[in-house]
Structures are given as structure tokens and as C-alpha cells.
């Protein structure tokens, strides 16, 4: 097994709202491998976006990382904050500090769901793309930065990049804007690209083009991608590995073939049953029996037990721990606990 | 963009034309004219005036002609010779009366305007960034109070307080030794020292409103996805804040800044009347009462010109600052 680029260990993120504490992420363990695509799937509200934002320490206000580590393995950097083996624990960095800012955009980049609102209408495409380049590459001249920006816009297949660079984002189509977002994210050749449902807001044709582009650029830039989606069709198309999330936990993790052909967690099985077998149309995953509980009332024990068809009596009280079924297949379910071996917590 | 600005400029000229008609007609609306006022006055004093003399006086002032002729002459004289007609009350050129007082009106309105803009926008930004801090609560409270108090009442209260605690009412725009002094640096400084009190009275309501608008706008913008994008790039909080959310939040306020001018001009008039400041306001009011029509019409016209220019500036700022408007 390759050494991970990012190791997430027992990550917990809570939102301290006036109405109570929302436990958006409640103990996630997950590895991101260099150069591979990890898809994160799960119904809306399962904590995918919150987890993604935490990798850059940009969680919104009442939210806070309350426990756990995000170990980012890179070469030594001067002035960084180190824990084991020269890895940086992103979770422990000051969210406004220099260390995390030197990672953002340069080593870990992110693109968001809404290409319409993720770019500012007040500044040109060029201004916003060059900003990242000039921020992380000290001493680069304005002219060089502009050439770099044009070059990267060309590589995301934007026609006439010399012209488009001076255009304002609101004059572009959704697909073009998302290409600009990708260009911006890749401008400093990051080692990890996080994409939070980047194609959900696009039409099907554009969506396919953007996915192809991302896979192609992944080869070219040799970067890892964490791709968040609730679309299993997309997962089948692009994933190397898949993490299935439910209410702030990763309930099952494996390579894409195992997830689709031999899923072990009842929730994963239910997800797969919810997509029509022979169909070209992609369906949102809202057809599982029961409702996702309110974030304020996260069920005790296994959070999925109220909706689980195979629940045991103990499921409502015992929190299942991670069980490694075989290499690269981990599940968090009591049904499997006695058969597998415990994974030691980091 | 230039096309837009030219069009706006055209609108501005057209608006001025309409305003000049309206102001002239409004002045004519009250029953009677200046000669009637004069005749009544003379009658009550001693001798009556014969109808013949009355007609002669009307002819002298041109009041016997139809309104549109009077209007046409009035406009022609303003445009070609800068003459505003004759003041019946002061028995002198109306221009002198108007130009003597108008700069003070303008200085006061502009002073209030600048104070409001330079304080309310930064305070609004600060309140939003430090939401729920003690300072934020303080400014919010101040904002409500500022909105709730009518400015004439505030003027009266300050008048009373200054009289009560400083022994003299803070009326006027100059200290005694400067009232009739020629312009000098010292006189300007003296004016500045007096200006801020009426300026605050005039601007408080607007300023309070703008603090609330800026705060609310910015709080909205702070959670927009493009802020996440900017943060994910690695920008520092300060740079990011000023470049993106503040710019977005301030844009609607700054680009409509000139639309606030009418409020300041009329506020100026009210406050000057209450505090008896040597600006256009009190003279304008007196001219209306006395049916000194050329003075009154001149003031209305000049106030309107300032307002319309303010609006035009806003129109230009709007396209200049917001590419969405510029490129539509
Ligand atoms: N700003 C916030 N304040 C309070 N709760 C939040 C906030 N952002 C997210 N959450 C909560 O965190 C949970 C996970 O949200 P999210 O990560 O956006 O889900 P997903 O991306 O999987 O749809 C949800 O229950 C949501 O209510
Ligand atoms: Mg999400």
C-alpha cells in the first residue's frame, strides 16, 4: 500500500450554534493517497463539505475542529509546524496563520459547487487567477503571472485565453466558470485538489466534459483528488477509492470495485439499491427508507440504526468501531466487528 | 459606458429644465403676488394705493405679463447673464442674496455629507467584523437612537443643552469676532469648529441608517462562496476582507452616495432655521413668506442643481465601480 498523502485521524468537528451543538463530523479516519482519486459519497448533511473545508482550516464560524488530526505529509518546509515524520498537522495550525496560508492554494487547492457565486463579479478572470500565482510565487512579475495565467487557462481548454483573461466571470457560462475555477486551483500545481460537488450545478454534457478534463489534468499534474459527490454514476466513472459517509462518520471505505460489487455496510448496500439498475440517468440518493435525522438529534450507538434493516439490539447503544475486513476495505458496523480485526486508533 | 454617461447627462439637463419650470410655477401658486403684499402693507400703514399705481408697479416688475413670458425671461437672464432677477424685499439683485448664503448652505451640507460617509461606512464594517462585540452593540444602539430622533428635535435638544451647560447657545457658524471678518485661514478654522455640530444634526439619521446597511450587507457578503474561494487561495484575512466582501458590500452604498444629497440639502435648511445659521435656509423661508419670488425661485433652482449634480455623480460612480452595470 502506498504511503498516504493525507491521514485524517479521529477528526471531530462541531458547530456550537445557539440552538445547540451540531456534531457535523464525529470521528472520521481516512487516508488520501497521492496521485489517486478518492470519492466521498453520502446524503446531503452527512458532513462531506465540512470535512473538506477542514482540510484547509476554512470551516465557517460556529464550527470548530474539536479533536483529531489531519496529517499532511510533504517534504520538509522551513518554519512549518511539524509532528511525526515531518508531517504537518493541519488540524493544529492557526486558521489565520502563515503556515496554513502557505498550504492553501499552493499545495492543497479547492473548487466549489457553485461556479456562479464562487468567483467575484467585481474582478476579471485574470485578476482572480493571477492573484493565486502572485501570492505563492514571490518575486514573479505581473507580466510573467499573466502569461502563466493564460497558459493555465489554455490547459483547462478555454478558447482564446488571451481574450478571456480580461473578461468578467458573470459574462461566462457555468461550464466556463468552473474551468476558470479549476485553472485557479491548478495554477500553483497542488498535490491535492479538493472538489466539492463541482459538477452538480452544471448540465449533463458540461458535467461530462469537466470530469474528463479533471481526470486528464490529474495525470498531467500527478495530483491527488478528493472528489465529493452524491452521484454514484460519477463515482463509478472516476474513483480509485470510495469513502461512504453517514452523519459525520465514514461508514465504509474501499476501492471502487469492492464498494460497487461487495459492499458490506448496510448503508452502502441501501445506497446502491437506491439507484436504478439499468439507466443512463443519474439519480440523487434520496430514496432510502426513512429520513436523515435532524443534526441536533444524532442517534446514539450506530447513527444509522433507526433506518437500518439489519440492526441488532445492541446497535442503538454500542458505537461500532472500525473493522478492517481485508486490505483497503474498512467498515464501521457491529455486524462485522467479531469477524474482522480492530484497527488501532492513531 | 460613455454612451450611458452621455445619456445620464442628457437626463440631468432635462431634469433641470423640468425643475426650473416647477419651481417657477410653484412660486406663483399662492394667491396674489409681491405687489399685493406691498399694497396691503402700505394700506395698513397709512395711505391707500390707487389701482393705477398698483398697475404701474406690476408693469415695473414685469408681473403683468403671462407666467410663461415671465418664466422665459427669468431663465434667459440666468443662462445668458447669470442674473436671478430682483429681490423686492431687499431691493437689490436677487443674485447677491442667493450667492451670499448659498456657499454656506453648500459647505454645511457637504460637511455633513463627508462626516457621515467617513464615519458610517468604517463603523459599519467594524460592526460586521466584530459582530456581537460590545462595540457592535454600542453602535447598534446608537444607530437606533439616531434613526428615531427627528433632526429638528435633536437640534433643539442640543441648543438647550449647550445653553444650559456652556452658558451660550451654539447658534451661528462663526465666533463673534469672525462674523463679519473677511475670509482667512483663521476664519475657516473657526467655521470648522462650529460646523460639526449642525453637520452631526443633519447627518445623524442618514449616518445611522448607513451603519446598519453597511453592517447588514457585509454580514451577508462574509458568507458568500467567493469569500471561501479567496480564503482557499491562501490570502490573508485582511487582504481578503478588503478586496472582496467589503468591496461588494460597500458598492451599493458608494455608488448611490450622491442620491443622499437632497436629504442633506433639505436637512440643512431645517437645521439652519432652527439654529438660525447664516445659510440659505432661513432666507429662503423668509422669501417664501414674503412672496419675494425671484429669491425663492433662485434658491429652489440652485438647491435642485446641486441635487441633480449629486445624482449624476452617483450615476457615473455606479457604472464606474460595478462591472455588471458597466458591461450590461
Ligand atoms: N455554518 C453552519 N452552522 C451550523 N451547522 C452547520 C454549518 N455548516 C454545516 N453545518 C451542519 O453540518 C452538517 C454537515 O453539513 P455538510 O458538511 O454541509 O453536509 P454535506 O456536504 O455532506 O451535504 C449538517 O448537519 C449541517 O447542518
Ligand atoms: Mg456539501
XYZ file of C-alpha atoms and ligand atoms in Angstrom:
702
model
C 0.000 0.000 0.000
C 1.316 3.453 -0.895
C 2.051 5.865 1.892
C -0.790 8.326 2.290
C -0.509 11.977 1.361
C -3.052 12.971 3.989
C -4.057 10.959 7.037
C -7.198 12.030 8.823
C -7.340 10.587 12.336
C -10.420 10.592 14.549
C -11.459 14.009 13.280
C -14.338 15.681 15.108
C -15.894 18.954 14.020
C -18.716 20.527 15.994
C -20.839 23.609 15.342
C -21.646 25.485 18.513
C -24.892 27.150 17.493
C -27.426 28.982 19.655
C -29.797 26.047 19.267
C -27.239 23.504 20.390
C -24.165 21.621 19.264
C -24.201 20.141 15.764
C -21.771 17.269 15.586
C -21.145 17.543 11.862
C -18.078 15.302 11.824
C -17.929 12.744 14.606
C -14.774 10.655 14.328
C -13.508 10.299 10.780
C -10.471 8.202 9.904
C -9.478 8.413 6.281
C -6.405 8.312 4.070
C -5.850 10.190 0.836
C -3.307 8.552 -1.460
C -1.005 10.629 -3.621
C -1.999 10.795 -7.273
C -5.269 8.898 -6.732
C -8.913 9.885 -6.785
C -10.857 9.414 -3.608
C -14.601 9.882 -3.933
C -16.577 10.819 -0.863
C -20.277 9.982 -1.123
C -23.212 10.318 1.201
C -26.557 12.012 1.530
C -26.702 15.722 1.976
C -25.928 16.720 5.554
C -23.538 13.854 6.174
C -20.608 16.202 6.735
C -18.776 15.927 3.415
C -18.345 19.644 2.858
C -17.422 20.352 6.454
C -14.721 17.696 6.331
C -13.399 19.084 3.050
C -13.249 22.637 4.401
C -11.390 21.422 7.472
C -8.508 20.228 5.283
C -7.801 23.892 4.603
C -8.933 25.148 8.009
C -11.681 27.231 6.452
C -14.700 25.900 8.331
C -17.385 28.533 8.883
C -17.790 30.298 12.136
C -19.558 28.449 14.870
C -17.755 25.349 13.575
C -14.577 24.115 15.178
C -12.242 21.157 14.969
C -12.627 19.789 18.482
C -10.495 16.695 18.208
C -8.301 14.647 15.907
C -5.502 15.177 13.439
C -5.099 15.929 9.764
C -1.568 14.842 8.948
C -0.300 16.253 5.703
C 2.885 14.576 4.512
C 5.142 16.706 2.416
C 8.813 17.451 2.202
C 10.298 19.493 4.964
C 9.462 23.167 4.835
C 11.197 25.889 6.759
C 9.257 27.420 9.604
C 6.453 24.865 9.432
C 4.932 23.186 12.420
C 5.854 19.533 12.481
C 4.561 16.469 14.156
C 5.593 12.894 13.328
C 7.859 12.184 10.343
C 7.924 15.691 9.039
C 4.161 15.721 8.558
C 2.174 18.867 9.275
C -0.889 18.504 11.462
C -3.266 20.837 9.676
C -5.830 20.483 12.456
C -3.459 22.102 14.910
C -2.479 25.069 12.740
C -3.761 28.541 13.496
C -6.528 29.149 10.952
C -5.326 32.659 10.270
C -1.630 31.868 10.453
C 1.100 31.909 7.864
C 1.601 28.125 7.856
C -1.885 27.201 6.752
C -1.953 30.069 4.274
C 1.147 28.772 2.576
C -0.608 25.414 2.111
C -3.894 26.835 0.856
C -3.956 27.273 -2.875
C -0.355 26.207 -3.279
C -0.325 22.625 -2.010
C -3.959 21.881 -1.330
C -6.432 23.632 -3.595
C -10.195 23.536 -3.662
C -13.015 24.071 -6.102
C -16.578 24.574 -5.034
C -20.051 23.594 -6.050
C -21.384 26.884 -7.347
C -19.315 28.269 -10.204
C -21.797 31.160 -10.404
C -21.073 32.520 -6.962
C -17.596 31.200 -6.273
C -15.971 33.855 -8.416
C -16.318 37.525 -7.626
C -18.171 39.534 -10.288
C -16.136 42.617 -9.429
C -12.796 41.463 -10.810
C -11.683 39.980 -14.092
C -10.870 36.326 -14.555
C -7.219 37.276 -14.963
C -7.149 39.267 -11.755
C -8.525 36.321 -9.807
C -6.311 33.679 -11.395
C -3.152 35.750 -11.180
C -3.852 36.519 -7.550
C -3.105 32.925 -6.551
C 0.051 32.766 -8.639
C 1.462 36.033 -7.359
C 0.577 35.160 -3.806
C 2.534 31.933 -3.711
C 5.347 32.665 -6.092
C 7.231 35.515 -4.616
C 9.036 37.789 -6.981
C 7.108 36.789 -10.081
C 6.425 39.818 -12.236
C 2.966 40.893 -13.277
C 3.735 40.090 -16.868
C 5.005 36.588 -16.087
C 1.982 35.955 -13.897
C -0.262 36.974 -16.739
C 1.475 34.601 -19.112
C 1.199 31.822 -16.564
C -2.493 32.572 -16.156
C -3.092 32.478 -19.899
C -1.193 29.217 -20.099
C -3.210 27.571 -17.354
C -6.469 28.827 -18.877
C -5.412 27.203 -22.133
C -4.742 23.943 -20.343
C -8.280 23.824 -18.980
C -9.432 24.165 -22.621
C -10.696 27.692 -22.521
C -10.901 29.030 -26.065
C -8.974 32.257 -26.759
C -7.496 32.554 -23.286
C -5.680 35.811 -24.224
C -9.069 37.429 -24.635
C -10.972 35.676 -21.911
C -8.463 36.620 -19.262
C -9.781 40.190 -19.321
C -13.397 39.106 -19.214
C -15.585 39.270 -16.128
C -16.872 35.972 -14.702
C -20.537 36.940 -14.975
C -20.145 37.032 -18.745
C -19.153 33.357 -18.877
C -21.283 30.219 -18.901
C -21.380 27.927 -15.878
C -19.067 25.420 -17.543
C -16.546 28.118 -18.441
C -16.605 29.483 -14.929
C -15.947 26.063 -13.486
C -12.989 25.753 -15.861
C -11.729 29.079 -14.558
C -12.100 27.733 -11.019
C -10.108 24.650 -11.976
C -7.447 26.800 -13.627
C -7.220 28.896 -10.495
C -6.891 25.793 -8.317
C -4.216 24.222 -10.505
C -2.209 27.394 -11.084
C 0.317 26.507 -8.392
C 0.375 22.731 -9.116
C -1.070 21.500 -5.816
C -0.512 17.948 -4.625
C -4.153 17.618 -3.573
C -7.224 19.019 -5.276
C -10.441 19.002 -3.297
C -13.562 19.255 -5.424
C -16.836 19.689 -3.552
C -19.601 18.647 -5.941
C -18.021 20.651 -8.760
C -20.420 19.429 -11.414
C -23.712 19.357 -9.536
C -24.747 22.778 -10.806
C -23.894 22.003 -14.435
C -25.885 20.352 -17.182
C -25.086 16.743 -18.079
C -22.940 17.420 -21.155
C -20.849 20.062 -19.449
C -20.564 17.818 -16.426
C -19.038 15.030 -18.532
C -16.567 17.446 -20.133
C -15.454 18.807 -16.784
C -14.968 15.301 -15.369
C -12.853 14.246 -18.363
C -10.807 17.398 -18.023
C -10.164 16.795 -14.346
C -9.003 13.225 -14.910
C -6.723 14.332 -17.696
C -5.197 17.108 -15.633
C -4.761 14.718 -12.742
C -2.401 12.642 -14.915
C -0.622 15.728 -16.144
C -0.136 17.279 -12.706
C 0.173 13.989 -10.818
C -2.062 15.159 -8.030
C -4.480 13.501 -5.651
C -8.147 14.395 -5.969
C -10.738 14.253 -3.246
C -13.992 14.370 -5.135
C -17.175 14.926 -3.165
C -20.417 13.935 -4.785
C -23.732 12.316 -4.094
C -23.824 10.937 -7.604
C -22.845 7.264 -7.760
C -22.619 7.413 -11.539
C -19.776 9.910 -11.226
C -18.151 7.720 -8.605
C -18.172 4.706 -10.911
C -16.576 6.804 -13.609
C -13.689 8.455 -11.811
C -12.962 6.889 -8.408
C -9.975 4.832 -7.371
C -11.206 4.619 -3.785
C -14.531 5.461 -2.200
C -15.469 6.639 1.273
C -19.140 6.404 2.190
C -20.249 8.915 4.808
C -23.254 8.927 7.058
C -23.936 11.565 9.735
C -20.348 12.567 10.316
C -18.789 9.126 10.039
C -17.080 7.247 7.256
C -19.086 4.042 7.468
C -17.285 2.173 4.716
C -14.095 2.672 2.762
C -12.641 0.614 -0.054
C -11.579 0.604 -3.675
C -14.306 1.390 -6.155
C -14.817 -2.222 -7.338
C -15.316 -3.534 -3.840
C -17.747 -0.755 -2.975
C -19.885 -1.468 -6.024
C -19.595 -5.264 -6.083
C -19.139 -6.358 -2.494
C -20.368 -3.616 -0.145
C -20.529 -4.719 3.462
C -22.192 -1.844 5.321
C -25.998 -1.888 5.257
C -25.976 1.836 4.408
C -23.737 1.338 1.361
C -25.952 -1.519 0.254
C -29.012 0.677 0.629
C -27.359 3.461 -1.369
C -26.589 1.098 -4.220
C -30.112 -0.309 -4.188
C -31.460 3.205 -4.469
C -30.048 3.740 -7.968
C -31.994 2.176 -10.816
C -30.074 -0.773 -12.231
C -30.309 -0.158 -15.976
C -30.471 3.539 -16.525
C -28.361 6.232 -18.024
C -29.881 8.946 -15.864
C -28.163 9.690 -12.610
C -30.349 9.854 -9.586
C -29.872 11.751 -6.373
C -29.696 9.472 -3.354
C -32.877 10.305 -1.545
C -34.725 7.076 -1.832
C -33.564 5.241 1.242
C -36.211 4.298 3.752
C -36.662 6.929 6.448
C -35.204 10.392 6.805
C -31.799 11.699 7.720
C -32.250 12.671 11.376
C -32.008 16.275 12.481
C -28.390 17.271 13.035
C -29.276 18.177 16.609
C -30.562 14.694 17.335
C -27.850 12.398 16.174
C -28.954 8.879 17.216
C -26.872 7.121 19.887
C -24.970 3.923 19.142
C -24.606 3.473 15.400
C -26.169 6.626 13.915
C -27.682 4.598 11.070
C -29.535 2.093 13.283
C -33.007 3.717 13.106
C -33.015 3.272 9.326
C -31.043 0.029 9.175
C -32.871 -3.118 8.045
C -30.321 -5.398 9.683
C -29.966 -3.606 13.023
C -29.153 -5.672 16.113
C -30.419 -4.878 19.585
C -27.004 -3.570 20.572
C -26.823 -1.142 17.623
C -28.760 1.528 19.495
C -26.277 1.615 22.362
C -22.858 0.473 21.137
C -20.861 2.765 18.867
C -19.306 0.500 16.240
C -15.569 0.828 15.733
C -13.588 0.465 12.543
C -13.121 -3.065 11.307
C -10.634 -3.939 8.585
C -12.161 -6.706 6.514
C -9.168 -7.085 4.266
C -6.538 -4.774 2.944
C -8.061 -1.499 1.794
C -11.581 -2.376 2.961
C -12.739 -0.868 6.215
C -16.237 -0.846 7.609
C -17.805 0.638 10.722
C -20.607 -1.780 11.643
C -21.354 -4.144 14.531
C -22.317 -6.912 12.106
C -18.669 -7.168 11.134
C -16.898 -6.432 14.356
C -16.343 -10.003 15.541
C -15.196 -11.241 12.129
C -12.555 -8.621 11.493
C -9.688 -7.191 13.451
C -9.731 -3.856 15.235
C -7.889 -1.031 13.593
C -5.815 0.755 16.191
C -6.721 4.391 16.526
C -3.979 6.874 15.655
C -20.130 53.109 -20.851
C -19.663 56.564 -22.387
C -22.989 56.208 -24.062
C -24.562 55.573 -20.705
C -22.874 58.598 -19.163
C -23.951 60.836 -22.038
C -27.485 59.592 -21.689
C -27.411 60.313 -17.968
C -26.054 63.758 -18.677
C -28.953 64.353 -21.032
C -31.395 63.224 -18.363
C -29.718 65.626 -15.972
C -30.269 68.599 -18.271
C -33.836 67.571 -18.892
C -34.471 67.192 -15.162
C -33.087 70.650 -14.556
C -35.398 72.068 -17.185
C -38.434 70.444 -15.597
C -37.366 71.530 -12.123
C -36.927 75.110 -13.233
C -40.482 75.158 -14.589
C -41.885 73.555 -11.472
C -40.030 75.866 -9.130
C -41.181 78.919 -11.023
C -44.779 77.782 -11.157
C -44.862 76.775 -7.513
C -43.701 80.214 -6.534
C -46.630 81.694 -8.481
C -49.197 79.422 -6.889
C -50.064 81.320 -3.696
C -52.859 83.864 -4.284
C -51.580 87.306 -5.086
C -48.083 88.452 -5.818
C -45.485 90.719 -4.288
C -47.365 93.874 -5.253
C -50.392 92.631 -3.287
C -48.179 92.128 -0.271
C -46.789 95.596 -0.719
C -50.205 97.168 -1.205
C -51.575 95.525 1.923
C -48.582 96.705 3.835
C -48.981 100.275 2.660
C -52.710 100.191 3.329
C -52.208 99.142 6.886
C -49.510 101.714 7.402
C -51.252 104.810 6.093
C -52.156 105.786 2.606
C -54.041 103.522 0.326
C -52.661 102.859 -3.105
C -54.670 103.605 -6.162
C -55.338 100.855 -8.669
C -53.409 102.867 -11.186
C -50.230 102.930 -9.126
C -50.663 99.227 -8.473
C -50.752 98.504 -12.180
C -47.709 100.642 -12.755
C -45.824 98.750 -10.133
C -46.835 95.448 -11.751
C -45.598 96.682 -15.103
C -42.370 97.821 -13.493
C -41.633 94.378 -12.152
C -42.971 92.598 -15.208
C -45.703 90.928 -13.151
C -48.427 91.934 -15.601
C -47.152 89.558 -18.237
C -48.303 85.941 -18.605
C -46.438 83.371 -16.492
C -44.672 81.716 -19.419
C -43.243 85.038 -20.560
C -42.008 85.744 -17.059
C -40.521 82.265 -16.909
C -38.825 82.618 -20.255
C -37.247 85.932 -19.293
C -36.160 84.548 -15.948
C -34.430 81.538 -17.500
C -32.860 83.612 -20.251
C -31.354 86.003 -17.749
C -29.974 83.169 -15.619
C -28.444 81.304 -18.527
C -27.063 84.234 -20.501
C -26.179 86.705 -17.776
C -26.242 84.756 -14.518
C -28.939 87.121 -13.243
C -31.625 85.812 -10.942
C -33.928 88.794 -11.075
C -34.788 91.349 -8.463
C -35.405 90.984 -4.757
C -38.461 93.008 -3.836
C -37.747 92.740 -0.157
C -34.087 93.646 -0.124
C -34.427 95.974 -3.083
C -31.350 94.583 -4.712
C -30.165 91.969 -7.155
C -31.518 88.541 -6.147
C -28.211 87.027 -7.135
C -26.448 88.848 -4.348
C -28.818 87.483 -1.737
C -28.565 83.965 -3.088
C -24.835 83.883 -3.644
C -24.188 85.395 -0.262
C -25.863 82.497 1.502
C -25.651 79.545 -0.869
C -21.955 78.735 -0.330
C -22.653 78.387 3.397
C -25.537 76.049 2.705
C -23.358 74.035 0.455
C -20.456 73.969 2.902
C -22.746 72.784 5.655
C -24.445 70.114 3.545
C -21.141 68.907 2.155
C -19.515 68.937 5.578
C -22.336 66.859 6.999
C -22.167 64.567 3.995
C -18.440 63.958 4.351
C -18.625 63.392 8.081
C -21.387 60.853 7.560
C -19.604 58.949 4.817
C -16.231 58.911 6.523
C -17.634 57.586 9.776
C -20.637 55.439 8.976
C -19.028 53.145 6.404
C -15.971 52.264 8.551
C -18.189 51.845 11.618
C -20.497 49.541 9.669
C -17.521 47.464 8.542
C -16.160 47.291 12.062
C -19.541 46.284 13.495
C -19.909 43.466 11.000
C -16.423 42.076 11.513
C -16.777 42.289 15.286
C -20.366 41.115 15.282
C -21.853 40.809 18.797
C -18.914 42.580 20.412
C -19.589 45.329 22.937
C -18.656 47.949 20.343
C -21.088 46.397 17.882
C -23.923 46.550 20.431
C -22.948 50.146 21.213
C -23.084 51.212 17.578
C -26.316 49.319 17.018
C -27.908 51.155 19.946
C -26.581 54.464 18.670
C -27.954 53.579 15.262
C -31.468 53.046 16.576
C -31.382 56.253 18.561
C -30.038 58.146 15.568
C -32.798 56.877 13.346
C -35.520 57.520 15.884
C -34.780 61.159 16.721
C -36.008 63.719 14.181
C -33.209 66.143 13.394
C -35.081 69.320 14.355
C -35.689 67.780 17.775
C -32.041 66.872 18.134
C -31.171 70.454 17.172
C -33.483 71.816 19.856
C -32.114 69.457 22.478
C -28.509 70.362 21.670
C -29.466 74.011 21.650
C -30.935 73.666 25.107
C -28.017 71.628 26.465
C -25.377 73.983 25.124
C -27.223 76.929 26.576
C -27.670 75.172 29.885
C -24.119 73.927 30.315
C -21.922 76.267 28.293
C -23.829 79.405 29.066
C -24.454 80.273 25.441
C -26.463 78.719 22.702
C -24.328 77.271 19.966
C -26.079 79.087 17.218
C -24.279 80.564 14.283
C -21.397 79.321 12.206
C -18.783 81.801 13.416
C -17.488 83.173 16.675
C -18.337 86.807 17.228
C -15.006 88.183 16.098
C -15.268 86.357 12.793
C -18.875 87.060 11.881
C -18.097 89.957 9.589
C -14.380 89.342 9.125
C -13.028 88.748 5.620
C -12.069 85.215 4.675
C -8.813 83.960 6.167
C -7.307 80.702 7.391
C -8.362 81.588 10.920
C -11.913 82.200 9.774
C -12.045 78.836 8.025
C -10.764 77.122 11.167
C -13.394 78.919 13.169
C -16.036 77.749 10.725
C -14.815 74.157 11.068
C -15.136 74.383 14.829
C -18.757 75.429 14.502
C -19.689 73.316 11.536
C -19.549 69.889 13.081
C -22.477 70.334 15.442
C -25.053 71.210 12.768
C -23.350 68.693 10.497
C -23.977 65.923 13.001
C -27.554 67.016 13.457
C -28.115 66.932 9.720
C -26.262 63.687 9.136
C -27.182 61.588 12.154
C -30.244 59.980 10.650
C -28.553 59.131 7.388
C -25.376 58.039 9.136
C -27.250 55.733 11.481
C -29.069 54.200 8.545
C -25.862 53.692 6.619
C -24.152 51.986 9.540
C -26.971 49.478 9.636
C -26.980 48.958 5.876
C -23.228 48.534 5.668
C -23.215 46.121 8.590
C -26.037 44.015 7.184
C -24.557 43.999 3.659
C -21.169 42.953 4.896
C -22.536 40.210 7.164
C -24.303 38.863 4.092
C -21.220 39.029 1.940
C -18.942 37.415 4.514
C -20.667 34.075 3.964
C -20.671 34.172 0.175
C -18.883 31.349 -1.670
C -16.393 33.722 -3.348
C -15.044 34.505 0.134
C -14.344 30.797 0.653
C -12.630 30.765 -2.726
C -10.451 33.720 -1.784
C -9.595 32.192 1.575
C -8.798 28.834 -0.035
C -6.247 30.613 -2.210
C -4.221 31.499 0.866
C -4.966 35.234 1.045
C -4.550 36.817 4.450
C -7.770 37.702 6.248
C -7.173 41.418 5.976
C -6.403 41.489 2.273
C -9.243 39.173 1.506
C -11.708 41.214 3.534
C -10.971 44.499 1.800
C -10.675 43.138 -1.680
C -13.810 41.001 -1.736
C -16.615 41.302 0.829
C -16.041 44.956 1.745
C -15.902 45.947 -1.887
C -19.088 44.036 -2.610
C -20.904 45.368 0.431
C -19.846 48.983 0.015
C -20.581 49.100 -3.673
C -24.325 49.772 -3.499
C -23.752 52.420 -0.842
C -20.898 54.242 -2.528
C -22.465 54.165 -5.932
C -25.666 55.753 -4.632
C -23.872 58.219 -2.423
C -24.983 61.259 -4.432
C -28.634 60.323 -4.062
C -28.247 61.295 -0.429
C -27.526 64.919 -1.308
C -31.174 66.089 -1.439
C -31.574 64.827 2.101
C -28.603 66.864 3.247
C -29.720 69.998 1.455
C -33.208 69.883 2.934
C -31.817 68.840 6.312
C -29.507 71.803 6.132
C -32.442 74.149 5.563
C -34.387 72.820 8.541
C -31.457 72.832 10.931
C -30.368 76.302 9.845
C -33.846 77.628 10.506
C -33.933 76.061 13.963
C -30.395 77.134 14.891
C -30.630 80.389 12.958
C -27.486 79.727 10.939
C -26.433 82.250 8.284
C -27.102 79.873 5.387
C -29.646 79.832 2.604
C -32.345 78.045 4.589
C -33.712 80.906 6.740
C -33.533 83.428 3.885
C -35.296 81.010 1.582
C -38.095 80.522 4.098
C -38.469 84.262 4.601
C -38.559 84.797 0.845
C -41.395 82.304 0.528
C -43.410 84.093 3.205
C -42.819 87.499 1.675
C -43.525 86.270 -1.854
C -40.099 87.525 -2.819
C -40.442 85.262 -5.813
C -37.134 85.692 -7.607
C -35.144 84.971 -4.479
C -37.296 81.953 -3.611
C -37.236 80.564 -7.138
C -33.481 81.129 -7.341
C -32.912 79.168 -4.154
C -35.108 76.310 -5.265
C -33.322 76.206 -8.578
C -29.855 76.254 -7.057
C -30.715 73.620 -4.439
C -32.067 71.486 -7.251
C -28.971 71.976 -9.357
C -26.816 70.690 -6.513
C -29.095 67.715 -6.039
C -29.161 66.819 -9.681
C -25.396 67.087 -9.919
C -25.129 64.739 -6.940
C -27.369 62.258 -8.685
C -25.310 62.489 -11.827
C -22.135 61.790 -9.855
C -23.830 58.718 -8.423
C -24.829 57.521 -11.851
C -21.238 57.783 -13.006
C -19.897 56.071 -9.874
C -22.377 53.264 -10.351
C -21.068 52.286 -13.778
C -17.501 53.002 -12.887
C -17.497 50.817 -9.770
C -19.647 47.896 -10.856
C -18.627 45.993 -13.966
C -22.016 44.296 -14.044
C -23.652 47.653 -14.726
C -20.853 48.876 -16.949
C -20.954 45.898 -19.281
C -24.648 45.166 -19.375
N -22.406 27.104 9.428
C -23.013 26.049 9.998
N -23.701 26.190 11.153
C -24.311 25.152 11.730
N -24.322 23.900 11.240
C -23.657 23.684 10.089
C -22.993 24.743 9.396
N -22.426 24.237 8.288
C -22.749 22.919 8.273
N -23.480 22.584 9.352
C -24.015 21.269 9.680
O -23.042 20.298 9.447
C -23.625 19.129 8.917
C -22.860 18.682 7.707
O -23.017 19.615 6.673
P -22.275 19.471 5.268
O -20.856 19.121 5.507
O -22.550 20.700 4.509
O -23.015 18.251 4.602
P -22.828 17.705 3.131
O -21.771 18.482 2.444
O -22.471 16.265 3.300
O -24.157 17.837 2.485
C -25.075 19.429 8.624
O -25.869 18.832 9.606
C -25.165 20.927 8.759
O -26.386 21.271 9.348
Mg -21.983 19.758 0.730
